[in-house]
Structure formats: C-alpha cells, structure tokens
Amino acid sequence: MGLQLQNFPLVFTLAAMVLTPAFGQAVPPTVGAANGGSESAESIPDFSGPWVHPLPGFEPLPSGPTALVNRSRRPNGTGDILKLAGDYTNPILKHHAAEVVKQYGELGRNGIGAPNPRNQCWPAGVPFVFSNGPTQLVQLPDKVVILYGYDHQFRHVRLNQSHPAKVTPSWYGDSVGHYEGDTLVVDTVGIKVGRYAMVDWYGTPHTEALHVVERYRMLDYQAAKEGFERDAKQHNVADGMPIPNSRGKYLQLQFTVEDKSIFTTPWTATMTYGAGGPDAAAEWTEQACAENIQWYSGKDADVPRASKPDF
C-alpha cells in the first residue's frame, strides 16, 4: 500500500491541527530548550523536502547498542522484507521483549504477515512512524510539523518549550524541540500503547515510559554515503546513491530510544534520507489505508472504529 498525501491535504493539515498539552502522565527529564529560543532565521537549517527512505527503515550502527536486524536474509545477504524476523538475541532486549520479537518473527519466517500499525491502519507512533515516507519537515517560527506520506499522519513539535509536568499519552506523544546549530533536536514522551503498538517492523513492544530523542541534520555526499552503505547491508535497496536535494544535500535522522521496561539500555540508530527527486510532488497522492484493507489473502485489516460518534 503505497499510500501518500496530495498537496491540498497538507494545507488543510497545517491550518486545522492545533496541539493542546494535556495532563495525566508523569514525564522524565527532557533535553529542554536551547539558547532560550534566540536562534536567528539565518542560523536555522533548511530541512524542506520531501525526503524518502526505503522500508523497513532503521539503519543499525556499526557498534554499540543499536536497532534490531532481520534474521531472514535474501541470497544476496540483505534482509528479506517479505519474511520479517527480528534478531531477538540482540542484547538491548529484556527477556520478555525478546520473546515477543521471537514469536512475531516465527510468523514472518513462515510467510504469514504479522499485524503492525501500518497494515492494520492504526496510528504508527514514534519511532515506527519514521519509516512512513515520504517525509516533510514544515518549519514554522514556533513549531515544526512533520508530515508522513502514509495514511495522512503528522506530528507537532513545539519549539523552545518544555513538556508539561504530566502528559496524557497520545499516539505520537508530546514532542518539544530546539535547534542546536545545524541540528534540530526533538524530545518525545507520552506515547500511547495501542493494540498494535510497536517500536519497529519486528514487533518490538514498548510501554508508556518510551522516550525518544531525534536529531535531524543535513549531510553532504561523503557523510551521507556512510549511512546509505549501512542501510544497503541490511535492506534490499536500489544500487547507487539516492538523489540529493537541489543544494546537493541529504537528510539524516539519528534517534535514541529508551524504555527501561523493554530495553536493557538506551540504543541508537539512523535513517539517512534522499530527496524525492523531480517527480516527488507526484508521490504525495491522497490515499487512505481504510480504503484498501486487505493486508494478506483472505483477511481484512483491523481498522480502528469509533466506540461512539464524534458529534
């Protein structure tokens, strides 16, 4: 389901979405605001896109605690996206989380599609949503709106503010951010645990204690090449370097995930994006997951349904 957005929903999204902090859940320490919100327009990096990245997304680091890889491999040595089976022996996983990943992978290795937020038409949450490309970062004076091409998903990042003392969990959590030189830093807490909530495509679970810190920055060819090479070792990507933007730059997201109930330690991975290219605008076509609900032969997606009317 290559579900994308057309341009007119982007305008509607920006005009209609308003974030109101709610209360209910205690919040861990945040990275906070930097420079007191004194960044000048000249110092703020331009992240305008759209940016694209192949599925399933996360690029494991060469060393240190990092993301899971797929145990199912193609003949060329890359992960088989048609048989997703996360490496449940990764030491970042606590025992009960490893068991969940192992059970999820048994379905994948047998060619049975396992349910996830994407194929069930549920909100993806952070960091699962990072792979829902193409992606746009709309930079406004007081916030950044992150748009994801799959199923009309979006996030608000309030700039130079702190999390409220308590946060009611929501699908994408409470996100605050600030610029550190050429980097946008985003801190997210209060991510709701839904029926298909997971951190990645391998079924790794999370709790409402999940804490994610994102760092976005622009890279030149040589710096981006390292990220693309790591991605190519794990995923069956097209040959050659992805397309840069008109300034010859690429976008890289480095993110760190922490959830003491699930992981033995915080871990970090990247996603290195190429530009959408000259036909990128055409890729933002409006489609809705709920209009294409058959996710494998003979079974329909568990599309969310309201328990009571909105009006």
Tab-separated table of C-alpha atoms in Angstrom:
chain	number	residue	atom	x	y	z
A	1	MET	CA	0.000	0.000	0.000
A	2	GLY	CA	1.983	2.981	-1.228
A	3	LEU	CA	-0.277	5.463	0.499
A	4	GLN	CA	0.718	9.101	0.044
A	5	LEU	CA	-0.643	12.655	0.503
A	6	GLN	CA	-1.628	15.208	-2.129
A	7	ASN	CA	-0.697	18.858	-1.687
A	8	PHE	CA	-4.141	20.077	-0.679
A	9	PRO	CA	-4.317	17.838	2.430
A	10	LEU	CA	-1.000	19.375	3.517
A	11	VAL	CA	-2.549	22.828	3.555
A	12	PHE	CA	-5.590	21.536	5.407
A	13	THR	CA	-3.380	19.720	7.904
A	14	LEU	CA	-1.365	22.822	8.753
A	15	ALA	CA	-4.446	25.004	9.067
A	16	ALA	CA	-6.537	22.635	11.132
A	17	MET	CA	-4.140	20.972	13.569
A	18	VAL	CA	-3.691	22.600	16.971
A	19	LEU	CA	-1.806	20.952	19.813
A	20	THR	CA	-3.133	21.412	23.354
A	21	PRO	CA	-0.978	19.875	26.114
A	22	ALA	CA	-2.994	17.564	28.339
A	23	PHE	CA	-2.283	16.195	31.761
A	24	GLY	CA	-2.176	12.725	33.258
A	25	GLN	CA	1.241	11.054	32.908
A	26	ALA	CA	4.483	11.965	34.649
A	27	VAL	CA	7.293	12.982	32.298
A	28	PRO	CA	11.016	12.087	32.554
A	29	PRO	CA	13.675	14.798	32.177
A	30	THR	CA	13.697	16.389	28.727
A	31	VAL	CA	16.509	17.739	26.580
A	32	GLY	CA	14.795	21.130	27.036
A	33	ALA	CA	15.133	24.303	25.025
A	34	ALA	CA	18.491	25.641	23.922
A	35	ASN	CA	19.582	29.270	23.573
A	36	GLY	CA	16.297	30.460	25.070
A	37	GLY	CA	14.692	30.429	21.638
A	38	SER	CA	17.108	33.061	20.343
A	39	GLU	CA	18.030	31.378	17.056
A	40	SER	CA	18.089	33.750	14.114
A	41	ALA	CA	16.466	32.889	10.800
A	42	GLU	CA	19.924	32.786	9.211
A	43	SER	CA	21.161	30.120	11.652
A	44	ILE	CA	18.224	27.733	11.267
A	45	PRO	CA	18.931	24.888	8.805
A	46	ASP	CA	16.517	24.340	5.922
A	47	PHE	CA	15.071	20.814	6.056
A	48	SER	CA	12.486	21.301	3.300
A	49	GLY	CA	11.825	18.101	1.378
A	50	PRO	CA	10.178	15.785	0.634
A	51	TRP	CA	12.582	13.088	1.843
A	52	VAL	CA	12.335	9.376	1.106
A	53	HIS	CA	13.760	6.200	2.600
A	54	PRO	CA	13.119	2.536	1.718
A	55	LEU	CA	11.342	0.181	4.118
A	56	PRO	CA	11.729	-1.111	6.762
A	57	GLY	CA	13.832	1.865	7.680
A	58	PHE	CA	16.181	1.781	10.642
A	59	GLU	CA	19.909	1.730	9.892
A	60	PRO	CA	21.802	-0.117	12.672
A	61	LEU	CA	25.041	1.495	13.821
A	62	PRO	CA	28.301	-0.423	13.249
A	63	SER	CA	28.926	-0.704	17.004
A	64	GLY	CA	27.263	-0.101	20.352
A	65	PRO	CA	23.614	-0.673	21.343
A	66	THR	CA	21.568	-0.334	18.173
A	67	ALA	CA	18.444	-1.428	16.293
A	68	LEU	CA	17.417	-4.986	15.518
A	69	VAL	CA	18.220	-6.539	12.144
A	70	ASN	CA	16.251	-9.098	10.156
A	71	ARG	CA	17.284	-12.723	10.735
A	72	SER	CA	15.665	-13.675	7.399
A	73	ARG	CA	18.126	-12.983	4.596
A	74	ARG	CA	17.956	-12.930	0.820
A	75	PRO	CA	20.545	-14.796	-1.297
A	76	ASN	CA	22.460	-11.510	-1.633
A	77	GLY	CA	22.796	-11.261	2.148
A	78	THR	CA	20.290	-8.457	2.745
A	79	GLY	CA	17.172	-8.734	4.886
A	80	ASP	CA	14.068	-10.254	3.320
A	81	ILE	CA	11.254	-7.741	3.860
A	82	LEU	CA	8.713	-10.434	2.912
A	83	LYS	CA	9.838	-12.519	5.892
A	84	LEU	CA	10.381	-10.165	8.795
A	85	ALA	CA	12.036	-11.863	11.766
A	86	GLY	CA	13.855	-9.548	14.156
A	87	ASP	CA	17.044	-10.639	15.889
A	88	TYR	CA	15.658	-11.491	19.319
A	89	THR	CA	19.212	-12.200	20.561
A	90	ASN	CA	20.105	-8.509	20.371
A	91	PRO	CA	21.318	-7.639	23.904
A	92	ILE	CA	19.246	-4.446	24.020
A	93	LEU	CA	16.130	-6.585	24.614
A	94	LYS	CA	14.967	-7.701	28.016
A	95	HIS	CA	13.861	-11.350	28.163
A	96	HIS	CA	10.108	-10.797	27.864
A	97	ALA	CA	10.585	-8.347	24.974
A	98	ALA	CA	12.852	-10.839	23.198
A	99	GLU	CA	10.119	-13.465	23.484
A	100	VAL	CA	7.610	-11.109	21.846
A	101	VAL	CA	10.025	-10.437	18.974
A	102	LYS	CA	10.720	-14.166	18.588
A	103	GLN	CA	7.019	-15.031	18.355
A	104	TYR	CA	6.423	-12.211	15.871
A	105	GLY	CA	9.339	-13.453	13.765
A	106	GLU	CA	8.010	-17.015	13.656
A	107	LEU	CA	5.006	-15.717	11.734
A	108	GLY	CA	7.232	-13.730	9.394
A	109	ARG	CA	9.624	-16.574	8.633
A	110	ASN	CA	6.695	-18.819	7.766
A	111	GLY	CA	5.472	-16.257	5.241
A	112	ILE	CA	2.479	-15.234	7.381
A	113	GLY	CA	2.066	-11.478	7.544
A	114	ALA	CA	2.088	-10.353	11.162
A	115	PRO	CA	-0.127	-7.389	12.089
A	116	ASN	CA	1.519	-3.998	12.650
A	117	PRO	CA	0.245	-0.406	12.764
A	118	ARG	CA	0.849	0.077	9.048
A	119	ASN	CA	-1.032	-2.923	7.687
A	120	GLN	CA	-3.830	-2.571	10.260
A	121	CYS	CA	-4.417	1.145	9.515
A	122	TRP	CA	-3.595	2.253	13.066
A	123	PRO	CA	-1.531	5.301	14.074
A	124	ALA	CA	2.102	4.292	13.818
A	125	GLY	CA	3.533	6.095	16.838
A	126	VAL	CA	7.165	7.050	17.408
A	127	PRO	CA	9.626	5.702	16.257
A	128	PHE	CA	7.700	3.274	13.996
A	129	VAL	CA	6.338	6.225	12.012
A	130	PHE	CA	9.837	7.258	10.892
A	131	SER	CA	9.601	4.779	8.017
A	132	ASN	CA	6.249	6.113	6.786
A	133	GLY	CA	7.723	8.105	3.911
A	134	PRO	CA	7.918	10.296	2.080
A	135	THR	CA	8.532	12.759	4.900
A	136	GLN	CA	8.334	16.552	5.084
A	137	LEU	CA	9.502	18.867	7.869
A	138	VAL	CA	7.488	22.089	7.757
A	139	GLN	CA	9.459	24.642	9.785
A	140	LEU	CA	7.415	27.414	11.393
A	141	PRO	CA	8.543	30.097	13.877
A	142	ASP	CA	7.094	28.353	16.933
A	143	LYS	CA	6.934	24.722	15.848
A	144	VAL	CA	7.898	22.113	13.295
A	145	VAL	CA	5.166	19.996	11.700
A	146	ILE	CA	6.396	16.611	10.485
A	147	LEU	CA	4.260	15.102	7.719
A	148	TYR	CA	4.390	11.435	6.771
A	149	GLY	CA	3.149	10.331	3.383
A	150	TYR	CA	1.485	7.164	4.620
A	151	ASP	CA	-2.147	7.493	5.701
A	152	HIS	CA	-2.156	11.246	6.476
A	153	GLN	CA	-0.051	11.007	9.637
A	154	PHE	CA	1.608	14.056	11.188
A	155	ARG	CA	3.263	15.355	14.348
A	156	HIS	CA	3.611	18.754	16.010
A	157	VAL	CA	6.938	19.666	17.615
A	158	ARG	CA	6.703	22.753	19.851
A	159	LEU	CA	9.913	24.769	19.736
A	160	ASN	CA	11.803	26.074	22.767
A	161	GLN	CA	9.279	24.737	25.253
A	162	SER	CA	9.314	22.020	27.900
A	163	HIS	CA	6.990	19.091	28.389
A	164	PRO	CA	4.162	19.782	30.829
A	165	ALA	CA	4.587	18.240	34.280
A	166	LYS	CA	2.160	15.475	33.310
A	167	VAL	CA	1.205	14.307	29.843
A	168	THR	CA	-1.813	12.274	28.770
A	169	PRO	CA	-0.443	9.580	26.428
A	170	SER	CA	-1.315	10.080	22.757
A	171	TRP	CA	-0.477	8.240	19.548
A	172	TYR	CA	2.558	10.408	18.734
A	173	GLY	CA	3.327	11.610	22.238
A	174	ASP	CA	4.271	15.101	23.378
A	175	SER	CA	7.147	16.480	21.302
A	176	VAL	CA	9.290	19.531	22.058
A	177	GLY	CA	12.324	20.661	20.131
A	178	HIS	CA	15.066	23.205	19.652
A	179	TYR	CA	17.898	23.919	17.257
A	180	GLU	CA	21.490	23.186	18.227
A	181	GLY	CA	23.483	24.857	15.479
A	182	ASP	CA	22.738	22.903	12.297
A	183	THR	CA	20.701	20.230	14.117
A	184	LEU	CA	17.033	20.028	15.070
A	185	VAL	CA	16.675	18.122	18.358
A	186	VAL	CA	13.250	16.651	19.186
A	187	ASP	CA	12.333	15.068	22.521
A	188	THR	CA	9.169	12.906	22.685
A	189	VAL	CA	7.449	11.269	25.669
A	190	GLY	CA	3.920	10.122	26.478
A	191	ILE	CA	3.476	7.741	23.546
A	192	LYS	CA	0.268	5.753	23.820
A	193	VAL	CA	0.263	1.960	23.816
A	194	GLY	CA	-2.372	0.797	21.365
A	195	ARG	CA	-3.456	-2.605	20.132
A	196	TYR	CA	-0.622	-2.840	17.610
A	197	ALA	CA	1.907	-0.579	19.293
A	198	MET	CA	5.498	-1.456	18.430
A	199	VAL	CA	8.840	0.244	18.038
A	200	ASP	CA	9.845	-1.325	14.726
A	201	TRP	CA	8.757	-3.714	11.988
A	202	TYR	CA	9.885	-6.692	14.089
A	203	GLY	CA	7.153	-6.344	16.712
A	204	THR	CA	9.380	-4.922	19.458
A	205	PRO	CA	6.912	-3.725	22.120
A	206	HIS	CA	7.036	-0.569	24.210
A	207	THR	CA	5.367	0.879	27.289
A	208	GLU	CA	4.151	4.408	28.036
A	209	ALA	CA	7.600	5.050	29.522
A	210	LEU	CA	9.034	5.131	25.987
A	211	HIS	CA	11.319	8.146	25.449
A	212	VAL	CA	12.700	9.048	22.012
A	213	VAL	CA	15.214	11.771	21.144
A	214	GLU	CA	15.613	12.678	17.455
A	215	ARG	CA	18.414	14.697	15.872
A	216	TYR	CA	17.899	15.925	12.286
A	217	ARG	CA	20.744	17.410	10.241
A	218	MET	CA	21.736	17.929	6.637
A	219	LEU	CA	24.702	15.973	5.254
A	220	ASP	CA	26.908	16.288	2.218
A	221	TYR	CA	27.586	13.356	-0.105
A	222	GLN	CA	30.530	11.863	1.772
A	223	ALA	CA	28.872	11.944	5.193
A	224	ALA	CA	25.572	10.559	3.860
A	225	LYS	CA	27.359	7.777	1.975
A	226	GLU	CA	28.275	6.029	5.231
A	227	GLY	CA	24.619	5.868	6.299
A	228	PHE	CA	23.454	4.601	2.915
A	229	GLU	CA	26.133	1.902	2.954
A	230	ARG	CA	24.967	0.693	6.371
A	231	ASP	CA	21.404	0.621	5.063
A	232	ALA	CA	22.414	-1.354	1.967
A	233	LYS	CA	23.996	-4.085	4.117
A	234	GLN	CA	20.669	-4.730	5.808
A	235	HIS	CA	17.974	-3.873	3.279
A	236	ASN	CA	17.426	-4.657	-0.386
A	237	VAL	CA	17.842	-1.107	-1.674
A	238	ALA	CA	18.426	0.148	-5.208
A	239	ASP	CA	22.014	0.369	-6.466
A	240	GLY	CA	23.768	3.715	-6.312
A	241	MET	CA	23.358	6.748	-4.099
A	242	PRO	CA	19.892	8.239	-3.601
A	243	ILE	CA	19.177	11.655	-5.103
A	244	PRO	CA	20.330	14.733	-3.145
A	245	ASN	CA	18.236	17.885	-2.910
A	246	SER	CA	18.843	20.926	-5.092
A	247	ARG	CA	21.675	22.015	-2.791
A	248	GLY	CA	23.424	18.645	-3.040
A	249	LYS	CA	22.415	17.657	0.497
A	250	TYR	CA	20.813	14.692	2.223
A	251	LEU	CA	18.839	14.489	5.479
A	252	GLN	CA	19.871	12.230	8.330
A	253	LEU	CA	17.826	11.390	11.412
A	254	GLN	CA	19.737	9.958	14.357
A	255	PHE	CA	17.450	8.794	17.127
A	256	THR	CA	17.892	7.278	20.577
A	257	VAL	CA	15.243	5.060	22.177
A	258	GLU	CA	14.820	4.398	25.888
A	259	ASP	CA	12.221	2.277	27.701
A	260	LYS	CA	13.501	0.668	30.900
A	261	SER	CA	10.696	-1.897	30.932
A	262	ILE	CA	11.650	-3.214	27.481
A	263	PHE	CA	15.321	-2.424	26.834
A	264	THR	CA	18.431	-3.131	28.864
A	265	THR	CA	19.996	0.133	27.718
A	266	PRO	CA	19.200	3.119	25.507
A	267	TRP	CA	20.016	2.380	21.876
A	268	THR	CA	20.608	4.473	18.777
A	269	ALA	CA	20.084	4.092	15.025
A	270	THR	CA	19.831	6.367	11.992
A	271	MET	CA	17.723	6.936	8.923
A	272	THR	CA	19.510	8.649	6.033
A	273	TYR	CA	17.068	10.120	3.527
A	274	GLY	CA	17.451	11.026	-0.115
A	275	ALA	CA	15.424	13.747	-1.785
A	276	GLY	CA	12.236	12.805	-3.579
A	277	GLY	CA	13.606	13.889	-6.950
A	278	PRO	CA	11.855	15.823	-9.742
A	279	ASP	CA	8.684	13.708	-9.517
A	280	ALA	CA	8.413	13.907	-5.708
A	281	ALA	CA	5.263	16.048	-5.773
A	282	ALA	CA	3.511	13.320	-7.719
A	283	GLU	CA	4.312	10.851	-4.928
A	284	TRP	CA	2.168	12.785	-2.416
A	285	THR	CA	-1.107	11.353	-3.670
A	286	GLU	CA	-4.047	11.093	-1.310
A	287	GLN	CA	-4.911	7.534	-0.367
A	288	ALA	CA	-6.444	6.161	2.817
A	289	CYS	CA	-5.405	2.895	4.436
A	290	ALA	CA	-9.013	2.138	5.402
A	291	GLU	CA	-9.962	2.089	1.709
A	292	ASN	CA	-7.542	-0.764	0.993
A	293	ILE	CA	-7.919	-3.056	3.974
A	294	GLN	CA	-6.948	-6.477	2.642
A	295	TRP	CA	-3.447	-6.948	4.031
A	296	TYR	CA	-2.963	-10.571	3.058
A	297	SER	CA	-5.062	-13.090	1.238
A	298	GLY	CA	-8.376	-13.741	2.923
A	299	LYS	CA	-8.031	-11.339	5.835
A	300	ASP	CA	-9.012	-7.698	6.282
A	301	ALA	CA	-7.196	-5.175	8.416
A	302	ASP	CA	-8.429	-4.399	11.912
A	303	VAL	CA	-9.283	-0.812	11.006
A	304	PRO	CA	-9.891	1.394	14.097
A	305	ARG	CA	-13.551	2.060	14.703
A	306	ALA	CA	-15.023	4.725	16.942
A	307	SER	CA	-16.831	3.423	20.008
A	308	LYS	CA	-19.088	6.493	19.951
A	309	PRO	CA	-19.867	9.194	17.373
A	310	ASP	CA	-17.757	12.379	17.329
A	311	PHE	CA	-20.836	14.605	17.216
